[in-house]
Structure formats: structure tokens, C-alpha cells
XYZ file of C-alpha atoms in Angstrom:
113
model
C 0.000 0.000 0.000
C 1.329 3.679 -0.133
C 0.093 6.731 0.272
C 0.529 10.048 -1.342
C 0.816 12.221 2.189
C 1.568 15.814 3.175
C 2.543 16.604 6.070
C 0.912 19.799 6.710
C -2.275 18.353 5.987
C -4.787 17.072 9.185
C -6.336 14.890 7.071
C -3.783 13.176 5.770
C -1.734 12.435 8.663
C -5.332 11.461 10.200
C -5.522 9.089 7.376
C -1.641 8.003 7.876
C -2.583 7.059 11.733
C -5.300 5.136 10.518
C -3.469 3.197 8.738
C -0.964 2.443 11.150
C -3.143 1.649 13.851
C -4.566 -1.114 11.577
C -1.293 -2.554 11.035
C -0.616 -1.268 7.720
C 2.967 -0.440 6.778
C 2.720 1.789 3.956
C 5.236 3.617 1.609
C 4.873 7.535 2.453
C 5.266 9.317 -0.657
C 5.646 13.110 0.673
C 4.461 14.372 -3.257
C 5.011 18.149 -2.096
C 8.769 17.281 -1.624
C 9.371 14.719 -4.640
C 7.035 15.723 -7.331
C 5.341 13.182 -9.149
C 6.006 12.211 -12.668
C 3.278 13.197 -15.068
C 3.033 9.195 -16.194
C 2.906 8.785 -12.551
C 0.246 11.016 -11.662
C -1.908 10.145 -14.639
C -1.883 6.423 -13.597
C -3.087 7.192 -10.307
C -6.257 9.681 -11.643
C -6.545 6.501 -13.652
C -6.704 4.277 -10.909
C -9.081 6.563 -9.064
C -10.954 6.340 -11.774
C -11.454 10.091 -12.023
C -11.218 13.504 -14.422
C -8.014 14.958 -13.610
C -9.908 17.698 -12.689
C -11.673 16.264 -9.691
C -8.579 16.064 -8.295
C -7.925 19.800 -7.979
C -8.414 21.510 -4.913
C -10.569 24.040 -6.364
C -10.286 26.475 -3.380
C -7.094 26.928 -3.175
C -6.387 30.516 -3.675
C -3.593 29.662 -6.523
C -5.998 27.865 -8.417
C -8.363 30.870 -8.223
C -6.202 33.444 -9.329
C -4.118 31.662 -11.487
C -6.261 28.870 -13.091
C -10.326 29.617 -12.387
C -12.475 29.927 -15.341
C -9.605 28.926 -18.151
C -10.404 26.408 -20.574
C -7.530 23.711 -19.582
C -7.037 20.336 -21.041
C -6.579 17.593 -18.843
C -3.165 17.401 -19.788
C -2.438 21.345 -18.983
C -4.254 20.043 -15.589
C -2.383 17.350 -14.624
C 0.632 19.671 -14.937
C -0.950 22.129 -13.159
C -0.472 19.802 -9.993
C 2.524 18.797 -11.131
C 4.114 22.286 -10.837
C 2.176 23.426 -7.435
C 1.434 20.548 -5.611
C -0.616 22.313 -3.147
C -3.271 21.900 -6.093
C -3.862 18.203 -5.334
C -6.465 16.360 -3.320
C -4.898 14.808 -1.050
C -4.077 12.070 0.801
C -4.077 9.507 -1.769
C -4.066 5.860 -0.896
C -3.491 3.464 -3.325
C -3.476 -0.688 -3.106
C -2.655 -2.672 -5.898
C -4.592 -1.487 -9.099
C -7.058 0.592 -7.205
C -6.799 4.384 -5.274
C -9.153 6.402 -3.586
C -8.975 10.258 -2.323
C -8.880 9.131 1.146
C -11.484 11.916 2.323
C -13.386 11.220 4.379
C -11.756 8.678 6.652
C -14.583 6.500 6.709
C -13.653 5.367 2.833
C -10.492 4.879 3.967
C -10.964 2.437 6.537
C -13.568 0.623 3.934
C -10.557 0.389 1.403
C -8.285 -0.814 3.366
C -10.692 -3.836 4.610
């Protein structure tokens, strides 16, 4: 299992203690610090099962000012998260050929049943 964490994020180190109080060792990926590949990234919207752009944090004052109400293609959003990881949902758990958004914890501990 691994998850996509940030550290500065309650949720996802909410998430992260959930997971190790059930026992599960999983690979931290700290995205903020080693960005993700594009290929990378685009495999795990894939995996989610998602548009890349469900996986924006649309309130995020960067993507306000610098990305609200422009016509992006999902490429030009992918890299958009790529570039300011901020941008992301986050945390991301992923196990095997599946991920979630693990928000709220309640899916998570379903997913990792």
C-alpha cells in the first residue's frame, strides 16, 4: 500500500494514523517534496478512476487566481499539480490497481478492509 501524504495536511496524517493503527505499513510518498512524474500522476487519476480535474483543490487561492475559469485540457491540468502541488487532493491511498482520495476517513478504513 502507499500513500501520497503531506505533512501539513490534518487529514492526511489522520488518514496516515489510521493506517498504522490497523497494522498497515505503507510507503509515504511526501508528493510536495518529490514531485510526481506526469506518467505517474496520470496512472493514479486513472486508478481513481477520475477527471483529472476532480482532483484539484478548487479552493485553493492559486488555483483561483491563477487557473479559475480557463479552458484547460486535462493534460495542462495534470501539470498544473505537477508544478504546485498544493493543487492536489490529497491524501491519496493506493493498493494494488485501485486508489481512492482518502477523504473522508470513513472510505479509507472501507478500502483498506
Amino acid at each position: 500500500m502507499k500513500i501520497l501524504h503531506n505533512a501539513r495536511c490534518s487529514t492526511s496524517r489522520n488518514v496516515l494514523s489510521t493506517l498504522e493503527e490497523n497494522g498497515i505499513e505503507a510507503e509515504v510518498v511526501k508528493y510536495a517534496d518529490e514531485k510526481l512524474s506526469f506518467d505517474e500522476l496520470k496512472s493514479i487519476i486513472d486508478l481513481i478512476g477520475i477527471e483529472p480535474i476532480e482532483l484539484v483543490r478548487k479552493k485553493e487561492t492559486i488555483w483561483k487566481e491563477q487557473f479559475a475559469g480557463k479552458e484547460l485540457s486535462q493534460d495542462e491540468v495534470i501539470q498544473a499539480m505537477i508544478d504546485i502541488p498544493q493543487l492536489m487532493e490529497r491524501p491519496i491511498i493506493i493498493k494494488g490497481n485501485q486508489a481512492i482520495i482518502g477523504r473522508p476517513i470513513e472510505r479509507v478504513v472501507e478500502f483498506i478492509r
